[in-house]
Amino acid sequence: MAAVVLAATRLLRGSGSWSGPRLRCGPPGCRQFSSGGTFPNIPLSSPLPGVPKPVFATVDGQEKFETKVTTLENGLRVASQNKFGQFCTVGILINSGSRYEAKYISGIAHFLEKLAFSSTARFGSKDEILLTLEKHGGICDCQTSRDTTMYAVSADAKGLETVVGLLADVVLQPRLTDEEIEMTRMAVQFELEDLNMRPDPEPLLTEMIHEAAFRENTVGLHRFCPPDNIARIDREVLHAYLRNYYTPGRMVLAGVGVEHECLVQCARKFLLGVQPAWGSVEACDVDRSVAQYTGGIVKVERDMSNVSLGPTPIPELTHVMVGLESCSFLEEDFIPFAVLNMMMGGGGSFSAGGPGKGMFTRLYLNVLNRHHWMYNATSYHHSYEDTGLLCIHASADPRQVREMVEIITREFILMAGVVDMVELERAKTQLTSMLMMNLESRPVIFEDVGRQVLATQSRKLPHELCALISRVTAEDIQRVASRLLRGKPAVAALGDLSDLPVYEHIQAALSSRDGRLPRVYRLFR
């Protein structure tokens, strides 16, 4: 060990056999620039002679932000957003999802998500599709929500025609073989089992709160396939659904990083006059139901003591989510509700970070910082074309559930109280920052373009949204909060619910001035 230290010391000092002649001080020599001997006397801050002048990207007054939209003869809309770069993101968005399954077996949208990019009329298997995309450096994905289904591909922009042709085949010409449907049944079964075993209950609670808020209608229908329906969904059931909802008038072909005229030409070539695999291009039985908010409670008693085993297991927790009806994303109050949700913020008790992570939001300052026994308090805002839901999710030890629920109801009541200007400006700045940072990503721009055009036939540009956010006032927050509190609550509860207050008491607390639960007197404890 001593020899190693001695050798390192000699190396650092440059002495002995480890080094050559030692450097001596003297006048500085002529510095050789990185360009080598060709231009020895030209500093890096000056342009090299004989080199062409670089051409940089320029912007005009609108910074090329405008989204171009063209409607084809069959009703399909083509929307594009130019963006500098070699790659593009292109996809088809469809007005289709679990909210439209009232007349069908629940779980079709879940099945279609798993069946996406399987064999088609032109491609014999998923492997052929992936190999075709690999030639253009492409990847593919399909996501379904309660009201939208999205097929997307990111690839080199030079392969645009191949990508659009592949998307058209995947959406309109799926083979849906017996083998693929059987594999999908297994995938859905596995996902349902995983959903019930994962330590994070947020996806399950979101499903439950929608079921409670919109009982047995539209966005309250099951987004995940119920276990009893897995064996009942087959090709005939899928074709019956696709015949009504996979029609051109309910679709948008969106692209980011492509020329609009090129995208329109590809759409005309591959999506105009195409006969789908189910044989009909005209919808005959479309569900146009408007969401009906009902309120209510959904409870699932479950032993949460062994959710996460190991050297540092998660303690047993009871999870409660309380929600109230907000508004649709088409209403003017949508932006104030988004600011209110950002102002509430919250997160887990072990989250780290500064103001950008929400450490100065109300659910941190008033809840997590004051009540050490609460493991989570987070605000969520779900918005759809005809309704919305603002909710708070909280987690704590089962013995403190009643106190936890009262803390949540008090925070709801305080929403309509005095709004501090500092917290309002912080929430508006954080929302604007989050919006602009997310829109740096090409796939996010694609989804924003597609969803907005699908819902409103046009797109609000980022600077328009920022202007709307900046105009939100304290009076707007108080007004939308008062509107929120006029409705019945929706409650979802998971875990040990022995101390959960009854629904009527939660409703009474949200109707009171201070948000406190009615007192319960027990003869025996």
Short mmCIF file of C-alpha atoms in Angstrom, two decimals:
data_model
loop_
_atom_site.label_atom_id
_atom_site.label_comp_id
_atom_site.label_asym_id
_atom_site.label_seq_id
_atom_site.Cartn_x
_atom_site.Cartn_y
_atom_site.Cartn_z
CA MET A 1 0.00 0.00 0.00
CA ALA A 2 2.83 2.40 0.91
CA ALA A 3 4.49 1.69 -2.45
CA VAL A 4 1.32 2.66 -4.30
CA VAL A 5 1.06 5.94 -2.38
CA LEU A 6 4.74 6.72 -3.04
CA ALA A 7 4.35 6.02 -6.74
CA ALA A 8 1.29 8.27 -6.96
CA THR A 9 3.18 11.05 -5.15
CA ARG A 10 6.07 10.85 -7.59
CA LEU A 11 3.70 10.90 -10.53
CA LEU A 12 1.96 14.03 -9.27
CA ARG A 13 5.26 15.80 -8.51
CA GLY A 14 6.81 14.76 -11.82
CA SER A 15 9.99 13.40 -10.20
CA GLY A 16 12.14 10.33 -10.58
CA SER A 17 11.70 7.76 -13.33
CA TRP A 18 8.00 8.62 -13.76
CA SER A 19 8.65 11.82 -15.74
CA GLY A 20 10.88 13.45 -18.31
CA PRO A 21 12.54 16.88 -17.99
CA ARG A 22 10.60 19.22 -15.74
CA LEU A 23 8.90 22.24 -17.32
CA ARG A 24 10.46 25.65 -16.61
CA CYS A 25 8.86 29.09 -16.54
CA GLY A 26 9.54 31.31 -19.52
CA PRO A 27 7.89 33.52 -22.12
CA PRO A 28 4.62 32.10 -23.50
CA GLY A 29 4.90 30.30 -26.81
CA CYS A 30 2.64 30.76 -29.84
CA ARG A 31 -0.65 28.95 -29.18
CA GLN A 32 -1.73 26.43 -31.79
CA PHE A 33 -5.45 26.72 -32.47
CA SER A 34 -7.70 23.70 -32.88
CA SER A 35 -7.83 24.26 -36.62
CA GLY A 36 -4.28 22.94 -36.81
CA GLY A 37 -1.65 24.27 -39.16
CA THR A 38 -4.01 25.41 -41.91
CA PHE A 39 -5.13 28.63 -40.16
CA PRO A 40 -2.60 29.05 -37.31
CA ASN A 41 -3.22 32.73 -36.59
CA ILE A 42 -7.05 32.98 -36.74
CA PRO A 43 -8.81 32.98 -33.34
CA LEU A 44 -11.91 30.86 -32.80
CA SER A 45 -14.05 33.98 -32.47
CA SER A 46 -13.48 34.92 -36.14
CA PRO A 47 -14.94 33.17 -39.20
CA LEU A 48 -12.58 31.06 -41.30
CA PRO A 49 -11.84 32.39 -44.78
CA GLY A 50 -13.29 30.47 -47.71
CA VAL A 51 -15.93 28.69 -45.61
CA PRO A 52 -19.57 29.17 -46.79
CA LYS A 53 -21.71 31.41 -44.62
CA PRO A 54 -23.94 29.29 -42.33
CA VAL A 55 -27.70 29.44 -42.79
CA PHE A 56 -29.62 29.36 -39.54
CA ALA A 57 -33.32 28.73 -38.93
CA THR A 58 -35.32 31.97 -38.85
CA VAL A 59 -38.76 32.82 -37.49
CA ASP A 60 -41.37 35.29 -38.58
CA GLY A 61 -43.87 37.12 -36.40
CA GLN A 62 -45.96 34.02 -35.68
CA GLU A 63 -42.91 31.77 -35.25
CA LYS A 64 -44.61 29.24 -37.58
CA PHE A 65 -46.85 28.12 -34.71
CA GLU A 66 -50.03 28.01 -36.77
CA THR A 67 -51.69 24.60 -37.10
CA LYS A 68 -53.08 23.88 -40.56
CA VAL A 69 -56.31 21.88 -40.85
CA THR A 70 -57.87 20.39 -44.00
CA THR A 71 -61.12 18.40 -44.15
CA LEU A 72 -61.33 15.71 -46.84
CA GLU A 73 -64.44 14.80 -48.81
CA ASN A 74 -65.25 11.87 -46.49
CA GLY A 75 -65.14 14.08 -43.36
CA LEU A 76 -61.67 13.06 -42.13
CA ARG A 77 -59.63 16.00 -40.84
CA VAL A 78 -55.92 16.39 -41.55
CA ALA A 79 -53.99 18.60 -39.10
CA SER A 80 -50.30 19.39 -39.12
CA GLN A 81 -47.79 21.47 -37.21
CA ASN A 82 -44.43 22.26 -38.74
CA LYS A 83 -41.41 21.60 -36.53
CA PHE A 84 -37.73 21.68 -37.37
CA GLY A 85 -35.99 18.30 -37.25
CA GLN A 86 -35.32 15.07 -39.07
CA PHE A 87 -38.06 13.04 -37.39
CA CYS A 88 -41.82 13.41 -37.35
CA THR A 89 -44.71 12.08 -35.28
CA VAL A 90 -47.85 11.09 -37.20
CA GLY A 91 -50.97 9.36 -35.98
CA ILE A 92 -54.71 8.88 -36.17
CA LEU A 93 -56.94 10.00 -33.29
CA ILE A 94 -60.50 8.70 -33.08
CA ASN A 95 -63.56 9.72 -31.07
CA SER A 96 -63.72 6.29 -29.49
CA GLY A 97 -63.28 4.96 -26.00
CA SER A 98 -64.95 3.36 -23.02
CA ARG A 99 -67.60 6.12 -22.72
CA TYR A 100 -69.22 4.84 -25.94
CA GLU A 101 -69.64 1.23 -24.76
CA ALA A 102 -73.07 1.56 -23.12
CA LYS A 103 -74.70 -0.57 -25.83
CA TYR A 104 -71.81 -3.02 -26.06
CA ILE A 105 -69.90 -5.43 -23.90
CA SER A 106 -67.71 -3.33 -21.62
CA GLY A 107 -63.99 -3.63 -22.34
CA ILE A 108 -63.89 -3.29 -26.15
CA ALA A 109 -61.66 -0.20 -26.12
CA HIS A 110 -59.24 -1.99 -23.76
CA PHE A 111 -59.09 -4.93 -26.20
CA LEU A 112 -58.54 -2.67 -29.23
CA GLU A 113 -55.61 -1.00 -27.47
CA LYS A 114 -53.90 -4.37 -26.99
CA LEU A 115 -54.73 -5.50 -30.54
CA ALA A 116 -53.23 -2.40 -32.16
CA PHE A 117 -50.42 -2.86 -34.70
CA SER A 118 -51.17 -6.57 -35.10
CA SER A 119 -51.58 -8.27 -38.51
CA THR A 120 -53.46 -6.40 -41.24
CA ALA A 121 -54.47 -6.93 -44.86
CA ARG A 122 -50.94 -5.95 -46.03
CA PHE A 123 -48.85 -7.08 -43.06
CA GLY A 124 -48.92 -10.69 -41.96
CA SER A 125 -47.82 -10.07 -38.37
CA LYS A 126 -46.77 -7.45 -35.85
CA ASP A 127 -43.13 -8.34 -36.60
CA GLU A 128 -43.57 -7.28 -40.24
CA ILE A 129 -44.98 -3.92 -39.10
CA LEU A 130 -42.08 -3.36 -36.71
CA LEU A 131 -39.51 -4.31 -39.37
CA THR A 132 -41.11 -1.84 -41.79
CA LEU A 133 -40.91 0.92 -39.19
CA GLU A 134 -37.31 0.05 -38.33
CA LYS A 135 -36.26 0.90 -41.88
CA HIS A 136 -37.24 4.50 -41.07
CA GLY A 137 -36.06 4.47 -37.45
CA GLY A 138 -39.68 4.33 -36.31
CA ILE A 139 -41.56 3.28 -33.19
CA CYS A 140 -45.31 2.87 -32.70
CA ASP A 141 -47.81 3.06 -29.86
CA CYS A 142 -51.55 2.95 -29.20
CA GLN A 143 -53.33 4.51 -26.20
CA THR A 144 -56.99 4.59 -25.30
CA SER A 145 -58.72 6.86 -22.81
CA ARG A 146 -62.37 7.28 -21.90
CA ASP A 147 -63.12 9.37 -24.98
CA THR A 148 -60.18 9.05 -27.40
CA THR A 149 -58.19 6.30 -29.10
CA MET A 150 -54.79 7.26 -30.50
CA TYR A 151 -52.55 5.34 -32.93
CA ALA A 152 -49.16 7.05 -33.32
CA VAL A 153 -45.82 6.51 -35.06
CA SER A 154 -42.56 8.47 -34.70
CA ALA A 155 -40.17 7.99 -37.63
CA ASP A 156 -37.88 9.72 -40.12
CA ALA A 157 -39.86 12.34 -42.05
CA LYS A 158 -38.63 10.83 -45.35
CA GLY A 159 -40.77 7.77 -44.66
CA LEU A 160 -44.02 9.75 -44.31
CA GLU A 161 -45.85 7.90 -47.08
CA THR A 162 -44.91 4.50 -45.64
CA VAL A 163 -46.01 5.59 -42.15
CA VAL A 164 -49.40 6.95 -43.24
CA GLY A 165 -50.06 3.83 -45.34
CA LEU A 166 -49.19 1.63 -42.38
CA LEU A 167 -51.43 3.63 -40.02
CA ALA A 168 -54.35 3.42 -42.46
CA ASP A 169 -53.91 -0.34 -42.70
CA VAL A 170 -53.66 -0.77 -38.91
CA VAL A 171 -56.80 1.29 -38.23
CA LEU A 172 -59.04 0.21 -41.12
CA GLN A 173 -57.78 -3.25 -42.15
CA PRO A 174 -56.95 -5.25 -38.98
CA ARG A 175 -57.30 -9.01 -39.41
CA LEU A 176 -58.21 -9.73 -35.75
CA THR A 177 -57.34 -13.41 -35.97
CA ASP A 178 -58.44 -15.92 -33.35
CA GLU A 179 -54.84 -16.32 -32.20
CA GLU A 180 -54.40 -12.55 -31.73
CA ILE A 181 -57.65 -12.25 -29.79
CA GLU A 182 -56.64 -15.13 -27.53
CA MET A 183 -53.25 -13.52 -26.86
CA THR A 184 -55.05 -10.25 -26.09
CA ARG A 185 -57.29 -12.02 -23.57
CA MET A 186 -54.17 -13.19 -21.75
CA ALA A 187 -52.62 -9.70 -21.87
CA VAL A 188 -55.80 -8.09 -20.50
CA GLN A 189 -56.06 -10.70 -17.74
CA PHE A 190 -52.45 -10.06 -16.72
CA GLU A 191 -52.98 -6.27 -16.70
CA LEU A 192 -56.03 -6.59 -14.47
CA GLU A 193 -54.12 -8.77 -12.01
CA ASP A 194 -51.21 -6.33 -12.02
CA LEU A 195 -53.59 -3.41 -11.46
CA ASN A 196 -54.88 -4.98 -8.26
CA MET A 197 -51.43 -5.89 -6.92
CA ARG A 198 -49.35 -2.79 -7.62
CA PRO A 199 -48.38 -0.63 -4.62
CA ASP A 200 -49.55 2.57 -6.36
CA PRO A 201 -53.39 2.51 -6.25
CA GLU A 202 -53.86 5.72 -8.27
CA PRO A 203 -55.09 4.05 -11.54
CA LEU A 204 -57.58 1.93 -9.60
CA LEU A 205 -58.80 4.91 -7.55
CA THR A 206 -59.23 6.98 -10.71
CA GLU A 207 -61.40 4.22 -12.13
CA MET A 208 -63.44 4.09 -8.91
CA ILE A 209 -63.93 7.88 -8.62
CA HIS A 210 -65.28 8.05 -12.18
CA GLU A 211 -67.61 5.16 -11.44
CA ALA A 212 -68.89 7.00 -8.37
CA ALA A 213 -69.22 10.41 -10.06
CA PHE A 214 -70.91 9.26 -13.28
CA ARG A 215 -72.65 6.07 -12.23
CA GLU A 216 -73.37 3.76 -15.17
CA ASN A 217 -73.08 6.44 -17.86
CA THR A 218 -70.48 7.82 -20.32
CA VAL A 219 -67.15 8.53 -18.57
CA GLY A 220 -68.29 6.48 -15.56
CA LEU A 221 -68.24 3.24 -17.57
CA HIS A 222 -65.32 0.85 -16.98
CA ARG A 223 -62.15 1.85 -18.82
CA PHE A 224 -60.58 -1.55 -18.07
CA CYS A 225 -62.27 -4.71 -19.27
CA PRO A 226 -64.19 -6.41 -16.40
CA PRO A 227 -62.87 -9.96 -15.78
CA ASP A 228 -66.26 -11.50 -16.64
CA ASN A 229 -66.18 -9.95 -20.14
CA ILE A 230 -62.74 -11.16 -21.22
CA ALA A 231 -64.01 -14.42 -22.71
CA ARG A 232 -67.09 -12.76 -24.29
CA ILE A 233 -65.27 -10.33 -26.61
CA ASP A 234 -64.59 -11.80 -30.07
CA ARG A 235 -64.21 -10.60 -33.66
CA GLU A 236 -67.95 -10.11 -34.22
CA VAL A 237 -68.27 -7.93 -31.11
CA LEU A 238 -65.25 -5.86 -32.13
CA HIS A 239 -66.50 -5.39 -35.71
CA ALA A 240 -69.92 -4.27 -34.46
CA TYR A 241 -68.23 -1.54 -32.41
CA LEU A 242 -65.72 -0.55 -35.10
CA ARG A 243 -68.51 -0.21 -37.68
CA ASN A 244 -70.03 2.70 -35.73
CA TYR A 245 -67.01 4.47 -34.24
CA TYR A 246 -64.08 3.96 -36.65
CA THR A 247 -65.59 6.20 -39.33
CA PRO A 248 -63.78 9.05 -41.20
CA GLY A 249 -65.93 11.77 -39.64
CA ARG A 250 -64.72 10.73 -36.17
CA MET A 251 -61.03 10.70 -37.12
CA VAL A 252 -58.13 13.16 -37.30
CA LEU A 253 -54.86 12.42 -39.06
CA ALA A 254 -52.36 14.60 -37.18
CA GLY A 255 -48.69 15.16 -37.92
CA VAL A 256 -45.86 17.16 -36.38
CA GLY A 257 -42.65 17.80 -38.29
CA VAL A 258 -44.21 17.28 -41.75
CA GLU A 259 -45.31 19.51 -44.61
CA HIS A 260 -49.06 19.95 -44.60
CA GLU A 261 -49.56 19.37 -48.33
CA CYS A 262 -47.54 16.15 -48.21
CA LEU A 263 -49.66 14.89 -45.30
CA VAL A 264 -52.89 15.76 -47.17
CA GLN A 265 -51.68 13.91 -50.26
CA CYS A 266 -50.89 10.82 -48.19
CA ALA A 267 -54.31 11.03 -46.52
CA ARG A 268 -56.04 11.17 -49.90
CA LYS A 269 -54.05 8.18 -51.11
CA PHE A 270 -54.53 5.88 -48.13
CA LEU A 271 -57.62 7.11 -46.22
CA LEU A 272 -60.02 8.33 -48.90
CA GLY A 273 -62.41 5.81 -50.41
CA VAL A 274 -61.00 2.87 -48.44
CA GLN A 275 -63.33 -0.01 -47.60
CA PRO A 276 -62.67 -1.08 -43.98
CA ALA A 277 -62.41 -4.70 -42.89
CA TRP A 278 -65.87 -4.56 -41.26
CA GLY A 279 -67.46 -3.59 -44.57
CA SER A 280 -69.17 -0.26 -43.85
CA VAL A 281 -67.98 3.35 -43.83
CA GLU A 282 -71.21 4.87 -42.53
CA ALA A 283 -72.07 4.80 -38.82
CA CYS A 284 -75.64 3.75 -38.07
CA ASP A 285 -75.87 3.70 -34.27
CA VAL A 286 -73.62 6.23 -32.51
CA ASP A 287 -74.07 6.98 -28.81
CA ARG A 288 -74.36 10.77 -28.36
CA SER A 289 -75.17 10.68 -24.64
CA VAL A 290 -74.14 13.65 -22.52
CA ALA A 291 -72.38 12.87 -19.25
CA GLN A 292 -74.71 12.89 -16.24
CA TYR A 293 -73.00 13.66 -12.95
CA THR A 294 -74.57 11.63 -10.14
CA GLY A 295 -72.13 11.70 -7.24
CA GLY A 296 -71.97 8.80 -4.82
CA ILE A 297 -69.47 6.46 -3.21
CA VAL A 298 -67.57 3.36 -4.32
CA LYS A 299 -65.80 1.35 -1.60
CA VAL A 300 -63.44 -1.61 -1.89
CA GLU A 301 -62.48 -3.30 1.38
CA ARG A 302 -59.02 -4.80 0.97
CA ASP A 303 -56.11 -5.91 3.13
CA MET A 304 -53.30 -3.49 2.18
CA SER A 305 -50.82 -4.75 4.79
CA ASN A 306 -48.85 -6.92 2.36
CA VAL A 307 -48.96 -4.78 -0.79
CA SER A 308 -45.20 -4.21 -0.80
CA LEU A 309 -43.02 -6.76 0.97
CA GLY A 310 -39.26 -6.62 1.41
CA PRO A 311 -36.63 -5.07 3.70
CA THR A 312 -38.49 -1.70 3.71
CA PRO A 313 -42.17 -2.51 3.09
CA ILE A 314 -44.76 0.21 2.55
CA PRO A 315 -46.92 0.52 5.69
CA GLU A 316 -50.58 -0.40 5.55
CA LEU A 317 -52.51 2.57 4.19
CA THR A 318 -56.11 3.45 3.45
CA HIS A 319 -56.66 5.52 0.31
CA VAL A 320 -59.54 7.96 -0.10
CA MET A 321 -60.34 10.15 -3.10
CA VAL A 322 -62.99 12.88 -2.89
CA GLY A 323 -64.12 14.63 -6.07
CA LEU A 324 -66.59 17.28 -7.24
CA GLU A 325 -67.87 18.14 -10.71
CA SER A 326 -65.89 20.89 -12.47
CA CYS A 327 -66.36 21.76 -16.17
CA SER A 328 -65.56 20.57 -19.68
CA PHE A 329 -62.45 21.69 -21.54
CA LEU A 330 -64.70 23.61 -23.95
CA GLU A 331 -65.90 26.05 -21.28
CA GLU A 332 -64.25 29.34 -20.33
CA ASP A 333 -63.91 28.17 -16.72
CA PHE A 334 -61.53 25.38 -17.77
CA ILE A 335 -58.45 27.61 -17.40
CA PRO A 336 -59.40 28.91 -13.89
CA PHE A 337 -60.05 25.30 -12.83
CA ALA A 338 -56.60 24.32 -14.15
CA VAL A 339 -55.02 27.16 -12.14
CA LEU A 340 -56.99 26.09 -9.04
CA ASN A 341 -55.76 22.51 -9.46
CA MET A 342 -52.17 23.76 -9.75
CA MET A 343 -52.65 25.94 -6.67
CA MET A 344 -53.79 22.91 -4.67
CA GLY A 345 -50.91 20.77 -6.00
CA GLY A 346 -49.65 18.30 -3.43
CA GLY A 347 -47.83 15.00 -3.78
CA GLY A 348 -46.24 12.34 -1.60
CA SER A 349 -44.80 13.03 1.84
CA PHE A 350 -41.30 12.06 0.65
CA SER A 351 -41.23 14.18 -2.51
CA ALA A 352 -38.10 16.27 -2.88
CA GLY A 353 -37.53 19.55 -4.67
CA GLY A 354 -38.28 23.25 -4.53
CA PRO A 355 -41.08 25.51 -5.78
CA GLY A 356 -41.05 23.84 -9.19
CA LYS A 357 -42.00 20.53 -7.57
CA GLY A 358 -45.04 22.02 -5.84
CA MET A 359 -43.59 22.27 -2.33
CA PHE A 360 -45.39 25.62 -1.84
CA THR A 361 -48.84 24.43 -2.94
CA ARG A 362 -51.72 24.33 -0.47
CA LEU A 363 -51.76 20.57 -0.01
CA TYR A 364 -48.08 20.69 0.96
CA LEU A 365 -48.24 23.74 3.21
CA ASN A 366 -51.59 23.07 4.88
CA VAL A 367 -51.69 19.26 4.89
CA LEU A 368 -48.41 17.36 4.45
CA ASN A 369 -46.30 19.87 6.39
CA ARG A 370 -48.73 19.99 9.32
CA HIS A 371 -49.87 16.37 9.52
CA HIS A 372 -46.82 14.12 9.49
CA TRP A 373 -48.93 10.96 9.54
CA MET A 374 -50.39 11.62 6.06
CA TYR A 375 -48.46 9.84 3.34
CA ASN A 376 -50.05 11.53 0.33
CA ALA A 377 -52.31 14.44 -0.62
CA THR A 378 -52.58 15.20 -4.32
CA SER A 379 -55.03 17.18 -6.45
CA TYR A 380 -56.16 15.91 -9.88
CA HIS A 381 -58.29 17.49 -12.60
CA HIS A 382 -59.96 15.31 -15.25
CA SER A 383 -61.72 17.18 -18.04
CA TYR A 384 -63.82 15.95 -20.97
CA GLU A 385 -65.88 17.54 -23.75
CA ASP A 386 -69.06 17.70 -21.65
CA THR A 387 -67.98 17.49 -17.99
CA GLY A 388 -65.03 17.46 -15.61
CA LEU A 389 -63.94 16.22 -12.19
CA LEU A 390 -61.61 17.86 -9.67
CA CYS A 391 -60.55 15.52 -6.87
CA ILE A 392 -58.08 15.12 -4.00
CA HIS A 393 -56.42 11.79 -3.22
CA ALA A 394 -55.11 11.21 0.31
CA SER A 395 -53.48 8.26 2.09
CA ALA A 396 -52.96 7.55 5.77
CA ASP A 397 -52.97 4.84 8.44
CA PRO A 398 -56.41 3.15 8.69
CA ARG A 399 -56.81 4.42 12.29
CA GLN A 400 -56.71 8.05 11.11
CA VAL A 401 -59.04 7.86 8.13
CA ARG A 402 -61.77 9.98 9.69
CA GLU A 403 -59.36 12.80 10.50
CA MET A 404 -57.84 12.55 7.03
CA VAL A 405 -61.25 12.89 5.33
CA GLU A 406 -62.04 15.96 7.45
CA ILE A 407 -58.74 17.55 6.41
CA ILE A 408 -59.69 17.00 2.74
CA THR A 409 -63.18 18.47 3.15
CA ARG A 410 -61.74 21.52 4.92
CA GLU A 411 -59.34 22.11 2.03
CA PHE A 412 -62.26 21.98 -0.41
CA ILE A 413 -64.11 24.63 1.63
CA LEU A 414 -61.00 26.83 1.81
CA MET A 415 -60.83 26.85 -2.01
CA ALA A 416 -63.68 29.38 -2.04
CA GLY A 417 -62.03 31.56 0.62
CA VAL A 418 -59.40 34.26 0.38
CA VAL A 419 -56.83 33.74 -2.37
CA ASP A 420 -53.33 35.00 -1.64
CA MET A 421 -51.92 36.88 -4.65
CA VAL A 422 -48.47 35.33 -4.21
CA GLU A 423 -49.81 31.76 -4.36
CA LEU A 424 -52.06 32.68 -7.31
CA GLU A 425 -49.17 34.14 -9.32
CA ARG A 426 -47.00 31.16 -8.41
CA ALA A 427 -49.70 28.72 -9.62
CA LYS A 428 -50.17 30.64 -12.88
CA THR A 429 -46.43 30.76 -13.49
CA GLN A 430 -46.05 27.05 -12.72
CA LEU A 431 -48.95 26.14 -15.04
CA THR A 432 -47.49 28.26 -17.86
CA SER A 433 -44.05 26.75 -17.30
CA MET A 434 -45.42 23.21 -17.32
CA LEU A 435 -47.40 23.90 -20.50
CA MET A 436 -44.44 25.33 -22.39
CA MET A 437 -41.97 22.69 -21.20
CA ASN A 438 -44.31 19.87 -22.22
CA LEU A 439 -44.78 21.45 -25.65
CA GLU A 440 -41.03 21.18 -26.24
CA SER A 441 -41.63 17.48 -26.94
CA ARG A 442 -42.75 16.49 -30.44
CA PRO A 443 -45.08 13.63 -29.31
CA VAL A 444 -46.78 16.00 -26.85
CA ILE A 445 -47.33 18.59 -29.60
CA PHE A 446 -48.80 15.82 -31.75
CA GLU A 447 -51.25 14.78 -29.06
CA ASP A 448 -52.20 18.41 -28.35
CA VAL A 449 -52.84 19.10 -32.06
CA GLY A 450 -54.83 15.92 -32.55
CA ARG A 451 -56.99 16.21 -29.44
CA GLN A 452 -57.82 19.89 -29.95
CA VAL A 453 -58.73 19.45 -33.63
CA LEU A 454 -60.75 16.33 -32.81
CA ALA A 455 -62.78 18.24 -30.19
CA THR A 456 -63.00 21.77 -31.60
CA GLN A 457 -61.99 21.58 -35.31
CA SER A 458 -59.12 23.99 -34.53
CA ARG A 459 -56.22 24.52 -32.12
CA LYS A 460 -55.49 27.17 -29.54
CA LEU A 461 -51.83 28.11 -29.85
CA PRO A 462 -49.49 28.10 -26.84
CA HIS A 463 -49.27 31.90 -26.60
CA GLU A 464 -53.10 32.08 -26.58
CA LEU A 465 -53.28 29.63 -23.68
CA CYS A 466 -50.57 31.54 -21.80
CA ALA A 467 -52.56 34.76 -22.25
CA LEU A 468 -55.70 33.07 -20.86
CA ILE A 469 -53.73 31.78 -17.86
CA SER A 470 -52.26 35.22 -17.14
CA ARG A 471 -55.76 36.79 -17.07
CA VAL A 472 -57.06 34.50 -14.29
CA THR A 473 -57.89 36.54 -11.16
CA ALA A 474 -58.54 35.72 -7.52
CA GLU A 475 -62.25 36.36 -8.17
CA ASP A 476 -62.20 33.71 -10.93
CA ILE A 477 -60.74 31.16 -8.49
CA GLN A 478 -63.37 31.94 -5.85
CA ARG A 479 -66.16 31.78 -8.46
CA VAL A 480 -65.19 28.37 -9.86
CA ALA A 481 -64.55 27.02 -6.34
CA SER A 482 -68.06 28.11 -5.28
CA ARG A 483 -69.46 26.43 -8.39
CA LEU A 484 -67.53 23.28 -7.46
CA LEU A 485 -68.97 23.14 -3.94
CA ARG A 486 -72.59 23.34 -5.10
CA GLY A 487 -72.55 19.72 -6.31
CA LYS A 488 -72.71 16.37 -4.56
CA PRO A 489 -69.36 14.73 -3.80
CA ALA A 490 -68.00 11.58 -5.39
CA VAL A 491 -66.00 9.36 -3.04
CA ALA A 492 -63.70 6.39 -3.73
CA ALA A 493 -62.16 4.46 -0.84
CA LEU A 494 -59.73 1.53 -0.86
CA GLY A 495 -58.25 -0.47 2.05
CA ASP A 496 -59.34 -0.88 5.68
CA LEU A 497 -62.50 1.26 5.81
CA SER A 498 -63.66 0.58 9.36
CA ASP A 499 -63.21 4.29 10.31
CA LEU A 500 -64.40 5.80 7.02
CA PRO A 501 -67.18 8.39 7.60
CA VAL A 502 -70.53 7.64 5.99
CA TYR A 503 -71.24 9.35 2.68
CA GLU A 504 -73.92 11.63 4.18
CA HIS A 505 -71.41 13.02 6.69
CA ILE A 506 -68.89 13.78 3.93
CA GLN A 507 -71.63 15.53 1.98
CA ALA A 508 -72.65 17.53 5.07
CA ALA A 509 -69.04 18.60 5.67
CA LEU A 510 -68.74 19.93 2.12
CA SER A 511 -71.97 21.88 2.61
CA SER A 512 -70.84 23.47 5.91
CA ARG A 513 -68.87 26.67 6.47
CA ASP A 514 -65.77 25.10 7.97
CA GLY A 515 -65.70 21.65 6.30
CA ARG A 516 -65.88 19.74 9.57
CA LEU A 517 -67.56 16.35 9.76
CA PRO A 518 -70.61 16.00 12.00
CA ARG A 519 -69.59 14.74 15.43
CA VAL A 520 -70.23 11.07 16.16
CA TYR A 521 -70.71 10.01 19.78
CA ARG A 522 -69.97 6.39 20.63
CA LEU A 523 -71.10 4.62 23.76
CA PHE A 524 -68.21 2.14 23.58
CA ARG A 525 -64.78 2.66 22.07
#
